[in-house]
CSV table of C-alpha atoms (C1' of nucleotides) in Angstrom, one decimal:
chain,number,residue,atom,x,y,z
A,1,MET,CA,-156.7,-186.2,-88.0
A,2,ALA,CA,-155.2,-186.8,-84.6
A,3,ARG,CA,-152.5,-188.9,-83.0
A,4,THR,CA,-151.4,-191.5,-85.5
A,5,VAL,CA,-150.9,-195.3,-85.0
A,6,GLY,CA,-147.4,-196.2,-83.9
A,7,SER,CA,-146.5,-192.6,-83.0
A,8,ASN,CA,-143.7,-192.5,-80.5
A,9,GLY,CA,-142.1,-189.5,-78.9
A,10,PRO,CA,-138.4,-190.4,-78.6
A,11,LYS,CA,-138.4,-192.0,-82.0
A,12,THR,CA,-139.9,-188.9,-83.6
A,13,MET,CA,-137.4,-186.7,-81.8
A,14,GLU,CA,-134.5,-188.7,-83.1
A,15,ALA,CA,-135.9,-188.5,-86.6
A,16,ILE,CA,-136.2,-184.7,-86.3
A,17,ARG,CA,-132.6,-184.5,-85.1
A,18,LYS,CA,-131.3,-186.7,-87.9
A,19,ALA,CA,-133.3,-184.9,-90.7
A,20,GLY,CA,-132.4,-181.5,-89.2
A,21,LEU,CA,-128.8,-182.3,-89.2
A,22,ARG,CA,-128.9,-183.3,-92.9
A,23,LEU,CA,-131.0,-180.3,-93.9
A,24,ILE,CA,-128.9,-177.8,-92.0
A,25,TYR,CA,-125.8,-179.3,-93.5
A,26,THR,CA,-127.0,-179.1,-97.1
A,27,GLN,CA,-129.1,-175.9,-97.0
A,28,GLY,CA,-128.0,-174.0,-94.0
A,29,TYR,CA,-130.1,-173.2,-90.9
A,30,GLU,CA,-131.8,-170.1,-92.2
A,31,ALA,CA,-132.7,-171.8,-95.5
A,32,MET,CA,-134.2,-174.8,-93.8
A,33,SER,CA,-137.9,-174.3,-93.3
A,34,LEU,CA,-139.7,-176.2,-90.5
A,35,ARG,CA,-142.3,-177.3,-93.0
A,36,ARG,CA,-139.6,-179.0,-95.1
A,37,LEU,CA,-138.1,-180.5,-92.0
A,38,ALA,CA,-141.5,-181.8,-90.9
A,39,ALA,CA,-142.1,-183.3,-94.3
A,40,GLU,CA,-138.8,-185.2,-94.1
A,41,VAL,CA,-139.9,-186.6,-90.7
A,42,GLY,CA,-143.4,-187.4,-92.0
A,43,ILE,CA,-145.4,-185.1,-89.8
A,44,GLN,CA,-147.0,-181.7,-90.0
A,45,ALA,CA,-145.1,-178.5,-89.2
A,46,GLY,CA,-147.1,-177.8,-86.0
A,47,SER,CA,-146.4,-181.2,-84.7
A,48,LEU,CA,-142.7,-180.5,-84.4
A,49,TYR,CA,-143.5,-178.4,-81.4
A,50,ASN,CA,-144.4,-181.5,-79.4
A,51,HIS,CA,-140.7,-182.2,-79.5
A,52,ILE,CA,-138.8,-179.0,-79.9
A,53,THR,CA,-139.3,-175.6,-78.3
A,54,THR,CA,-138.1,-173.4,-81.1
A,55,LYS,CA,-136.1,-173.7,-84.3
A,56,GLN,CA,-133.2,-172.0,-82.6
A,57,ASP,CA,-133.2,-174.5,-79.8
A,58,LEU,CA,-133.0,-177.4,-82.2
A,59,LEU,CA,-129.9,-175.9,-83.8
A,60,PHE,CA,-128.3,-175.2,-80.4
A,61,ASP,CA,-129.1,-178.7,-79.2
A,62,LEU,CA,-127.5,-180.3,-82.3
A,63,ILE,CA,-124.4,-178.2,-81.8
A,64,LYS,CA,-124.1,-178.5,-78.1
A,65,VAL,CA,-124.5,-182.3,-78.0
A,66,HIS,CA,-121.8,-182.6,-80.6
A,67,MET,CA,-119.4,-180.4,-78.8
A,68,ASP,CA,-119.9,-182.2,-75.6
A,69,GLU,CA,-119.3,-185.5,-77.3
A,70,LEU,CA,-116.2,-184.2,-79.0
A,71,LEU,CA,-114.7,-183.1,-75.8
A,72,GLU,CA,-115.5,-186.3,-74.0
A,73,ARG,CA,-114.1,-188.5,-76.7
A,74,LEU,CA,-110.9,-186.5,-76.9
A,75,ASP,CA,-110.4,-187.0,-73.2
A,76,GLN,CA,-110.9,-190.7,-73.7
A,77,ALA,CA,-108.4,-190.7,-76.6
A,78,LEU,CA,-105.7,-188.9,-74.5
A,79,ASP,CA,-106.4,-190.9,-71.3
A,80,GLY,CA,-103.3,-192.5,-69.9
A,81,ILE,CA,-100.9,-191.0,-72.4
A,82,ALA,CA,-98.3,-188.9,-70.7
A,83,ASP,CA,-95.5,-188.2,-73.2
A,84,PRO,CA,-96.2,-185.0,-75.1
A,85,GLU,CA,-95.0,-186.6,-78.4
A,86,ASP,CA,-97.4,-189.5,-77.9
A,87,ARG,CA,-100.2,-187.1,-76.9
A,88,LEU,CA,-99.7,-185.0,-80.0
A,89,GLN,CA,-99.8,-188.1,-82.1
A,90,ALA,CA,-103.0,-189.3,-80.3
A,91,PHE,CA,-104.6,-185.9,-80.8
A,92,ILE,CA,-103.9,-185.9,-84.5
A,93,ALA,CA,-105.3,-189.4,-84.9
A,94,PHE,CA,-108.4,-188.6,-82.9
A,95,HIS,CA,-109.1,-185.3,-84.6
A,96,VAL,CA,-108.8,-186.7,-88.1
A,97,GLY,CA,-110.8,-189.8,-87.4
A,98,TYR,CA,-113.6,-187.9,-85.6
A,99,HIS,CA,-113.8,-185.2,-88.3
A,100,ILE,CA,-114.0,-187.8,-91.0
A,101,ALA,CA,-116.7,-189.7,-89.2
A,102,ARG,CA,-118.8,-186.6,-88.3
A,103,LYS,CA,-118.1,-184.2,-91.1
A,104,ARG,CA,-121.7,-182.9,-91.1
A,105,GLU,CA,-121.8,-182.1,-87.4
A,106,VAL,CA,-118.4,-180.5,-87.6
A,107,PHE,CA,-119.4,-178.4,-90.6
A,108,ILE,CA,-122.5,-176.9,-88.9
A,109,CYS,CA,-120.5,-176.3,-85.8
A,110,TYR,CA,-118.4,-173.9,-87.8
A,111,SER,CA,-120.8,-172.5,-90.4
A,112,GLU,CA,-123.9,-172.0,-88.2
A,113,LEU,CA,-122.2,-170.3,-85.3
A,114,ARG,CA,-123.5,-166.9,-86.4
A,115,SER,CA,-127.1,-168.2,-86.5
A,116,LEU,CA,-126.9,-168.8,-82.7
A,117,GLU,CA,-128.4,-166.3,-80.3
A,118,SER,CA,-125.7,-164.6,-78.3
A,119,LYS,CA,-126.2,-166.6,-75.2
A,120,ASN,CA,-126.0,-169.9,-77.1
A,121,TYR,CA,-123.1,-168.5,-79.1
A,122,ASP,CA,-121.1,-167.8,-76.0
A,123,ILE,CA,-121.6,-171.3,-74.7
A,124,VAL,CA,-120.4,-173.0,-77.9
A,125,VAL,CA,-117.4,-170.7,-78.4
A,126,GLY,CA,-116.5,-171.6,-74.8
A,127,LEU,CA,-116.6,-175.3,-75.6
A,128,ARG,CA,-114.5,-174.8,-78.7
A,129,GLN,CA,-111.9,-172.9,-76.7
A,130,GLN,CA,-111.8,-175.8,-74.3
A,131,TYR,CA,-111.0,-178.1,-77.2
A,132,GLU,CA,-108.3,-175.7,-78.6
A,133,ARG,CA,-106.7,-175.4,-75.2
A,134,LYS,CA,-106.2,-179.1,-75.0
A,135,LEU,CA,-103.9,-179.0,-78.1
A,136,ILE,CA,-102.2,-175.8,-76.9
A,137,GLY,CA,-101.6,-177.6,-73.6
A,138,ILE,CA,-100.0,-180.5,-75.3
A,139,LEU,CA,-97.7,-178.1,-77.2
A,140,ASP,CA,-96.9,-176.1,-74.1
A,141,ASP,CA,-96.0,-179.3,-72.2
A,142,GLY,CA,-93.7,-180.4,-74.9
A,143,VAL,CA,-92.0,-177.1,-75.1
A,144,ALA,CA,-91.7,-176.8,-71.3
A,145,SER,CA,-90.2,-180.3,-71.0
A,146,GLY,CA,-87.7,-179.4,-73.8
A,147,ARG,CA,-89.1,-182.0,-76.1
A,148,PHE,CA,-90.7,-179.7,-78.7
A,149,THR,CA,-89.5,-176.8,-80.7
A,150,VAL,CA,-92.4,-174.7,-81.8
A,151,ALA,CA,-92.2,-171.3,-83.6
A,152,ASP,CA,-95.3,-169.9,-82.0
A,153,THR,CA,-97.4,-172.1,-79.8
A,154,THR,CA,-100.7,-170.4,-80.5
A,155,VAL,CA,-100.2,-170.0,-84.2
A,156,ALA,CA,-99.0,-173.6,-84.5
A,157,ALA,CA,-102.1,-174.9,-82.6
A,158,TYR,CA,-104.5,-172.9,-84.9
A,159,GLY,CA,-102.4,-174.1,-87.9
A,160,ILE,CA,-102.7,-177.7,-86.9
A,161,LEU,CA,-106.4,-177.4,-86.2
A,162,ALA,CA,-107.1,-175.7,-89.5
A,163,MET,CA,-105.0,-178.1,-91.4
A,164,LEU,CA,-106.5,-181.2,-89.9
A,165,THR,CA,-110.1,-179.9,-90.0
A,166,GLY,CA,-109.6,-179.4,-93.7
A,167,VAL,CA,-109.9,-183.1,-94.1
A,168,CYS,CA,-113.7,-182.8,-93.9
A,169,THR,CA,-113.7,-180.9,-97.2
A,170,TRP,CA,-112.1,-183.5,-99.4
A,171,PHE,CA,-112.0,-186.9,-97.8
A,172,LYS,CA,-114.1,-189.6,-99.4
A,173,PRO,CA,-114.4,-193.0,-97.6
A,174,ALA,CA,-114.1,-194.8,-101.0
A,175,GLY,CA,-111.3,-192.5,-102.2
A,176,ARG,CA,-107.6,-193.1,-102.9
A,177,LEU,CA,-106.5,-192.9,-99.3
A,178,SER,CA,-107.7,-194.7,-96.2
A,179,LYS,CA,-108.3,-193.0,-92.9
A,180,GLU,CA,-105.1,-194.5,-91.5
A,181,GLU,CA,-103.1,-193.3,-94.5
A,182,VAL,CA,-104.5,-189.8,-94.1
A,183,THR,CA,-103.7,-189.8,-90.4
A,184,GLY,CA,-100.1,-190.8,-91.2
A,185,ILE,CA,-99.7,-188.2,-93.8
A,186,TYR,CA,-101.0,-185.4,-91.6
A,187,THR,CA,-98.9,-186.6,-88.7
A,188,GLY,CA,-95.8,-186.4,-90.9
A,189,MET,CA,-96.7,-183.0,-92.2
A,190,VAL,CA,-97.1,-181.7,-88.6
A,191,ARG,CA,-93.8,-183.1,-87.5
A,192,HIS,CA,-91.6,-182.6,-90.5
A,193,GLY,CA,-93.2,-180.0,-92.7
A,194,LEU,CA,-95.6,-180.1,-95.6
A,195,VAL,CA,-92.9,-179.4,-98.2
A,196,ARG,CA,-89.3,-180.2,-97.6
A,197,THR,CA,-86.3,-179.3,-99.7
A,198,VAL,CA,-84.1,-182.1,-100.8
A,199,ASP,CA,-80.8,-180.4,-99.9
A,200,ALA,CA,-82.1,-180.0,-96.4
A,201,PRO,CA,-83.5,-183.4,-95.6
A,202,ALA,CA,-85.3,-184.1,-92.3
A,203,VAL,CA,-84.2,-186.9,-90.1
A,204,ALA,CA,-85.3,-190.5,-90.3
A,205,GLU,CA,-89.0,-190.9,-90.4
A,206,ALA,CA,-89.5,-193.8,-88.1
A,207,THR,CA,-93.1,-195.0,-87.9
B,1,MET,CA,-141.6,-139.2,-103.2
B,2,ALA,CA,-139.4,-139.6,-106.3
B,3,ARG,CA,-135.8,-139.3,-107.3
B,4,THR,CA,-133.8,-137.6,-104.5
B,5,VAL,CA,-131.3,-134.8,-104.8
B,6,GLY,CA,-127.8,-136.0,-105.3
B,7,SER,CA,-128.8,-139.5,-106.2
B,8,ASN,CA,-126.1,-141.2,-108.3
B,9,GLY,CA,-126.2,-144.6,-109.9
B,10,PRO,CA,-122.6,-145.8,-109.5
B,11,LYS,CA,-122.3,-144.4,-106.0
B,12,THR,CA,-125.4,-146.2,-104.9
B,13,MET,CA,-124.3,-149.4,-106.4
B,14,GLU,CA,-121.0,-149.2,-104.6
B,15,ALA,CA,-122.8,-148.5,-101.3
B,16,ILE,CA,-125.0,-151.6,-101.9
B,17,ARG,CA,-122.0,-153.8,-102.5
B,18,LYS,CA,-120.2,-152.5,-99.5
B,19,ALA,CA,-123.2,-152.8,-97.2
B,20,GLY,CA,-124.1,-156.2,-98.7
B,21,LEU,CA,-120.6,-157.5,-98.1
B,22,ARG,CA,-120.8,-156.5,-94.4
B,23,LEU,CA,-124.2,-157.8,-93.8
B,24,ILE,CA,-123.6,-161.1,-95.5
B,25,TYR,CA,-120.4,-161.5,-93.5
B,26,THR,CA,-122.1,-160.8,-90.2
B,27,GLN,CA,-125.5,-162.3,-90.7
B,28,GLY,CA,-125.3,-164.7,-93.7
B,29,TYR,CA,-126.9,-164.4,-97.1
B,30,GLU,CA,-130.2,-166.0,-96.1
B,31,ALA,CA,-130.5,-164.0,-92.9
B,32,MET,CA,-129.9,-160.6,-94.7
B,33,SER,CA,-133.1,-159.0,-95.8
B,34,LEU,CA,-133.2,-156.6,-98.7
B,35,ARG,CA,-135.1,-154.2,-96.5
B,36,ARG,CA,-132.3,-154.2,-94.0
B,37,LEU,CA,-129.7,-153.8,-96.8
B,38,ALA,CA,-131.7,-150.9,-98.3
B,39,ALA,CA,-131.9,-149.2,-95.0
B,40,GLU,CA,-128.1,-149.4,-94.6
B,41,VAL,CA,-127.8,-147.8,-98.0
B,42,GLY,CA,-130.4,-145.2,-97.2
B,43,ILE,CA,-133.0,-146.1,-99.8
B,44,GLN,CA,-136.2,-148.1,-100.0
B,45,ALA,CA,-136.2,-151.8,-100.7
B,46,GLY,CA,-137.7,-151.5,-104.1
B,47,SER,CA,-135.1,-149.0,-105.2
B,48,LEU,CA,-132.5,-151.6,-104.9
B,49,TYR,CA,-133.8,-153.0,-108.1
B,50,ASN,CA,-132.6,-150.0,-110.1
B,51,HIS,CA,-129.1,-151.5,-109.4
B,52,ILE,CA,-129.3,-155.2,-108.9
B,53,THR,CA,-131.4,-157.8,-110.8
B,54,THR,CA,-132.0,-160.2,-107.9
B,55,LYS,CA,-130.6,-160.9,-104.4
B,56,GLN,CA,-128.9,-164.0,-105.8
B,57,ASP,CA,-127.1,-161.9,-108.4
B,58,LEU,CA,-125.8,-159.6,-105.8
B,59,LEU,CA,-124.3,-162.5,-103.9
B,60,PHE,CA,-122.8,-164.1,-107.0
B,61,ASP,CA,-121.4,-160.7,-108.2
B,62,LEU,CA,-119.7,-160.2,-104.8
B,63,ILE,CA,-118.1,-163.6,-104.9
B,64,LYS,CA,-117.2,-163.6,-108.6
B,65,VAL,CA,-115.5,-160.3,-108.5
B,66,HIS,CA,-113.5,-161.4,-105.5
B,67,MET,CA,-112.4,-164.7,-107.1
B,68,ASP,CA,-111.4,-162.9,-110.3
B,69,GLU,CA,-109.3,-160.5,-108.4
B,70,LEU,CA,-107.8,-163.2,-106.2
B,71,LEU,CA,-106.6,-165.1,-109.3
B,72,GLU,CA,-105.3,-162.0,-111.0
B,73,ARG,CA,-103.3,-160.8,-108.0
B,74,LEU,CA,-101.8,-164.3,-107.5
B,75,ASP,CA,-100.5,-164.2,-111.1
B,76,GLN,CA,-99.0,-160.8,-110.4
B,77,ALA,CA,-97.4,-162.1,-107.2
B,78,LEU,CA,-95.8,-165.1,-109.0
B,79,ASP,CA,-94.9,-163.3,-112.1
B,80,GLY,CA,-91.2,-163.7,-113.1
B,81,ILE,CA,-90.4,-166.1,-110.3
B,82,ALA,CA,-89.1,-169.4,-111.7
B,83,ASP,CA,-87.6,-171.4,-108.8
B,84,PRO,CA,-90.2,-173.7,-107.1
B,85,GLU,CA,-88.9,-172.8,-103.7
B,86,ASP,CA,-89.2,-169.1,-104.4
B,87,ARG,CA,-92.6,-169.6,-105.9
B,88,LEU,CA,-93.8,-171.5,-102.9
B,89,GLN,CA,-92.5,-168.7,-100.7
B,90,ALA,CA,-94.3,-166.1,-102.8
B,91,PHE,CA,-97.5,-168.1,-102.8
B,92,ILE,CA,-97.5,-168.3,-99.0
B,93,ALA,CA,-96.8,-164.6,-98.6
B,94,PHE,CA,-99.4,-163.6,-101.1
B,95,HIS,CA,-102.1,-165.9,-99.6
B,96,VAL,CA,-101.6,-164.8,-96.1
B,97,GLY,CA,-101.4,-161.1,-97.0
B,98,TYR,CA,-104.5,-161.3,-99.2
B,99,HIS,CA,-106.5,-163.3,-96.7
B,100,ILE,CA,-105.6,-160.9,-93.9
B,101,ALA,CA,-106.6,-157.9,-96.0
B,102,ARG,CA,-109.8,-159.4,-97.4
B,103,LYS,CA,-111.1,-161.6,-94.6
B,104,ARG,CA,-114.7,-160.8,-95.2
B,105,GLU,CA,-114.7,-161.5,-98.9
B,106,VAL,CA,-112.8,-164.7,-98.2
B,107,PHE,CA,-115.2,-165.8,-95.6
B,108,ILE,CA,-118.3,-165.4,-97.7
B,109,CYS,CA,-116.6,-167.2,-100.6
B,110,TYR,CA,-116.4,-170.3,-98.4
B,111,SER,CA,-119.5,-170.0,-96.2
B,112,GLU,CA,-122.0,-168.9,-98.8
B,113,LEU,CA,-121.2,-171.3,-101.5
B,114,ARG,CA,-124.2,-173.4,-100.8
B,115,SER,CA,-126.5,-170.3,-101.2
B,116,LEU,CA,-125.5,-170.1,-104.8
B,117,GLU,CA,-127.7,-171.4,-107.5
B,118,SER,CA,-126.1,-174.4,-109.2
B,119,LYS,CA,-125.0,-172.6,-112.3
B,120,ASN,CA,-123.3,-169.9,-110.2
B,121,TYR,CA,-122.0,-172.5,-107.8
B,122,ASP,CA,-120.2,-174.4,-110.6
B,123,ILE,CA,-118.5,-171.2,-111.9
B,124,VAL,CA,-117.2,-170.3,-108.4
B,125,VAL,CA,-116.0,-173.8,-107.7
B,126,GLY,CA,-114.2,-173.8,-111.1
B,127,LEU,CA,-112.4,-170.6,-110.2
B,128,ARG,CA,-111.4,-172.0,-106.8
B,129,GLN,CA,-110.0,-175.1,-108.4
B,130,GLN,CA,-108.0,-172.8,-110.7
B,131,TYR,CA,-106.5,-171.2,-107.6
B,132,GLU,CA,-105.8,-174.6,-105.9
B,133,ARG,CA,-104.2,-175.9,-109.0
B,134,LYS,CA,-101.6,-173.0,-109.0
B,135,LEU,CA,-100.3,-174.3,-105.7
B,136,ILE,CA,-100.5,-177.9,-106.7
B,137,GLY,CA,-98.5,-176.9,-109.8
B,138,ILE,CA,-95.8,-175.3,-107.7
B,139,LEU,CA,-95.5,-178.5,-105.6
B,140,ASP,CA,-95.5,-180.7,-108.7
B,141,ASP,CA,-92.8,-178.6,-110.3
B,142,GLY,CA,-90.7,-178.8,-107.2
B,143,VAL,CA,-91.1,-182.6,-107.0
B,144,ALA,CA,-90.4,-183.1,-110.7
B,145,SER,CA,-87.2,-181.0,-110.6
B,146,GLY,CA,-86.1,-183.0,-107.5
B,147,ARG,CA,-86.1,-180.0,-105.3
B,148,PHE,CA,-89.1,-180.9,-103.1
B,149,THR,CA,-90.0,-183.9,-101.1
B,150,VAL,CA,-93.8,-184.1,-100.5
B,151,ALA,CA,-95.6,-186.9,-98.8
B,152,ASP,CA,-98.7,-186.5,-101.0
B,153,THR,CA,-99.0,-183.5,-103.3
B,154,THR,CA,-102.7,-183.1,-103.1
B,155,VAL,CA,-103.0,-183.6,-99.4
B,156,ALA,CA,-100.1,-181.2,-98.9
B,157,ALA,CA,-101.7,-178.6,-101.1
B,158,TYR,CA,-105.1,-178.8,-99.3
B,159,GLY,CA,-103.2,-178.8,-96.0
B,160,ILE,CA,-101.3,-175.7,-96.8
B,161,LEU,CA,-104.4,-173.9,-98.1
B,162,ALA,CA,-106.4,-174.8,-95.0
B,163,MET,CA,-103.6,-173.9,-92.6
B,164,LEU,CA,-103.0,-170.5,-94.3
B,165,THR,CA,-106.6,-169.6,-94.7
B,166,GLY,CA,-107.1,-170.2,-91.0
B,167,VAL,CA,-105.3,-166.9,-90.5
B,168,CYS,CA,-108.6,-165.2,-91.2
B,169,THR,CA,-110.1,-166.5,-88.1
B,170,TRP,CA,-107.7,-165.2,-85.5
B,171,PHE,CA,-105.5,-162.4,-87.0
B,172,LYS,CA,-106.0,-158.9,-85.6
B,173,PRO,CA,-104.1,-156.0,-87.2
B,174,ALA,CA,-103.4,-154.5,-83.8
B,175,GLY,CA,-102.5,-157.9,-82.3
B,176,ARG,CA,-99.3,-159.4,-81.0
B,177,LEU,CA,-97.9,-160.3,-84.4
B,178,SER,CA,-97.4,-158.3,-87.6
B,179,LYS,CA,-98.4,-159.5,-91.0
B,180,GLU,CA,-94.8,-160.1,-91.9
B,181,GLU,CA,-94.2,-162.1,-88.7
B,182,VAL,CA,-97.2,-164.2,-89.4
B,183,THR,CA,-96.0,-164.9,-92.9
B,184,GLY,CA,-92.6,-165.9,-91.6
B,185,ILE,CA,-94.1,-168.3,-89.0
B,186,TYR,CA,-96.4,-169.9,-91.6
B,187,THR,CA,-93.5,-170.3,-94.1
B,188,GLY,CA,-91.4,-172.0,-91.5
B,189,MET,CA,-94.2,-174.3,-90.5
B,190,VAL,CA,-94.8,-175.3,-94.1
B,191,ARG,CA,-91.1,-176.0,-94.7
B,192,HIS,CA,-90.0,-177.5,-91.4
B,193,GLY,CA,-93.1,-178.7,-89.6
B,194,LEU,CA,-95.4,-177.2,-87.1
B,195,VAL,CA,-93.9,-179.1,-84.2
B,196,ARG,CA,-90.4,-180.5,-84.2
B,197,THR,CA,-88.8,-182.8,-81.6
B,198,VAL,CA,-85.6,-181.5,-80.1
B,199,ASP,CA,-83.7,-184.8,-80.6
B,200,ALA,CA,-84.4,-184.6,-84.3
B,201,PRO,CA,-83.7,-181.0,-85.2
B,202,ALA,CA,-84.3,-179.7,-88.7
B,203,VAL,CA,-81.5,-178.0,-90.6
B,204,ALA,CA,-80.5,-174.4,-90.4
B,205,GLU,CA,-83.4,-172.0,-91.0
B,206,ALA,CA,-81.9,-169.5,-93.3
B,207,THR,CA,-84.2,-166.5,-94.1
C,1,DC,C1',-135.3,-124.6,-122.8
C,2,DT,C1',-136.9,-129.2,-124.1
C,3,DG,C1',-137.0,-134.0,-124.1
C,4,DT,C1',-135.1,-138.1,-122.4
C,5,DT,C1',-133.1,-141.0,-119.1
C,6,DA,C1',-131.9,-142.3,-114.5
C,7,DT,C1',-133.1,-142.9,-109.8
C,8,DA,C1',-136.0,-143.2,-105.9
C,9,DA,C1',-140.5,-143.4,-103.2
C,10,DA,C1',-144.6,-145.7,-102.1
C,11,DA,C1',-147.7,-149.1,-102.2
C,12,DA,C1',-148.9,-153.4,-103.2
C,13,DC,C1',-148.5,-158.6,-104.5
C,14,DG,C1',-148.2,-163.3,-103.7
C,15,DT,C1',-145.9,-166.4,-101.0
C,16,DA,C1',-143.4,-168.3,-97.1
C,17,DT,C1',-142.1,-168.2,-92.5
C,18,DG,C1',-142.0,-169.6,-87.3
C,19,DT,C1',-145.3,-170.5,-84.1
C,20,DT,C1',-149.9,-171.2,-81.6
C,21,DC,C1',-154.3,-173.3,-80.8
C,22,DG,C1',-158.2,-176.4,-80.4
C,23,DT,C1',-159.3,-181.0,-81.3
C,24,DA,C1',-159.1,-185.9,-81.9
C,25,DA,C1',-157.1,-190.2,-81.5
C,26,DT,C1',-153.6,-193.3,-79.5
C,27,DT,C1',-150.9,-195.0,-75.9
C,28,DA,C1',-149.8,-195.8,-71.1
C,29,DA,C1',-151.1,-195.8,-66.2
C,30,DA,C1',-154.5,-196.7,-62.4
D,1,DT,C1',-162.2,-200.4,-67.5
D,2,DT,C1',-161.5,-195.9,-66.6
D,3,DT,C1',-158.5,-192.1,-66.6
D,4,DA,C1',-154.6,-189.3,-67.8
D,5,DA,C1',-150.9,-188.2,-70.6
D,6,DT,C1',-148.9,-188.2,-75.5
D,7,DT,C1',-148.8,-187.2,-80.0
D,8,DA,C1',-150.4,-185.6,-84.3
D,9,DC,C1',-153.6,-183.0,-87.4
D,10,DG,C1',-155.4,-179.0,-89.5
D,11,DA,C1',-156.3,-174.5,-89.5
D,12,DA,C1',-155.0,-170.2,-88.5
D,13,DC,C1',-152.0,-166.0,-87.0
D,14,DA,C1',-149.1,-162.3,-87.5
D,15,DT,C1',-145.2,-161.1,-89.7
D,16,DA,C1',-141.6,-160.9,-93.0
D,17,DC,C1',-139.8,-161.9,-97.4
D,18,DG,C1',-138.2,-160.9,-102.5
D,19,DT,C1',-140.0,-158.6,-106.1
D,20,DT,C1',-143.0,-155.6,-109.3
D,21,DT,C1',-145.4,-151.6,-110.6
D,22,DT,C1',-146.7,-146.9,-110.8
D,23,DT,C1',-145.5,-142.4,-110.3
D,24,DA,C1',-142.7,-138.3,-109.6
D,25,DT,C1',-138.6,-135.8,-109.6
D,26,DA,C1',-133.6,-135.0,-110.5
D,27,DA,C1',-129.9,-135.2,-113.8
D,28,DC,C1',-128.3,-134.9,-118.2
D,29,DA,C1',-128.1,-134.4,-123.5
D,30,DG,C1',-129.5,-131.8,-127.5
DNA sequence: CTGTTATAAAAACGTATGTTCGTAATTAAA
DNA sequence: TTTAATTACGAACATACGTTTTTATAACAG
């Protein structure tokens, strides 16, 4: 009835984050009880407070860390690419790949926003806007340089993001399509339309 | 301390559904307490049970009624239209219009799925699949009759749905774009791509 | 008017929640 | 070896939850 053999702070914290992510993904933040979380980690509920400050802080931390990483990796993916067309292609590939790999993190970032206290909420929404603006920037650049034709830059950006993010809801690693095939299909749909009529064919689809 | 003057069953039930919808939309199902719901309606928590059987049943009823209406209205919108191209156009217009008008219902249908007990969950997922299959059917018909070219029917269908449903997250009735303009933009993006390159222009955009 | 049904109040029930506290044992530092 | 910092247990706290029950009055049907 005290500190247990082999107990280790950082290791426990990581277990809390991992179990918390899974439980919030499957049950939702409000529905996840700290007793259940503690049980998954293998400790008592009160012991959680040696590692977290509040339940809310755990949620915010999970989301914040993910958003920071998302932004950082996007910068890496776009680094050194200048041409708007190539940047758009790189954005699509990055977004699809990342959302397939981190579907749980992505999901709670959207679905648990309303469980964040207003201060935390504002921070996360700000980060998400930063991400959105990267794509809007790519489209604007392409339009400004005369390379792109876009009906409405903002609507197109939100449309692309919604369409690509949807991959989380149906993609299965062992499914019919590979990650690369999916990326290719999405890229084609962004560039040439999702449904084309035969009597009005698009131009050659070089890949 | 008993039945109040002017109390009326159906009227109270409607008030419960209306307040419930709003509270679940803003706070989430788990976060909405029945005491808060009752207060919004102007009755005591226990009195809710003269109108609902359980909290879960209220959620399921809200979602089920919405899904039924969604399917019925879609059938009306497509009724009498035979050409795949026209049907696709009608689907897009219907989906965008309905999702703009009922953004709260739509939102809880997606976000509160995991709060449904498994039996209720299965029913709702079944209804949603019915809806998705309507669109897939339109695409399949177009492909079969040689009118459409689609990279991957299923991916395209999910892509269209995700892209169109995204309208809920940003559309404001008093905003820059009207419902009709938005529908037009989305239709164009589905048919000709979200971003086109200038040196590979699509064909004339007849409307 | 009488009898029945519908609706709400009020109080209570059992349970679950996030969180705190005191204590004990382990680990790490001196 | 001694000392200090970590980490977990176990019990408890106050509060909130969904739900049930009893009771009283309003609405309605005959």
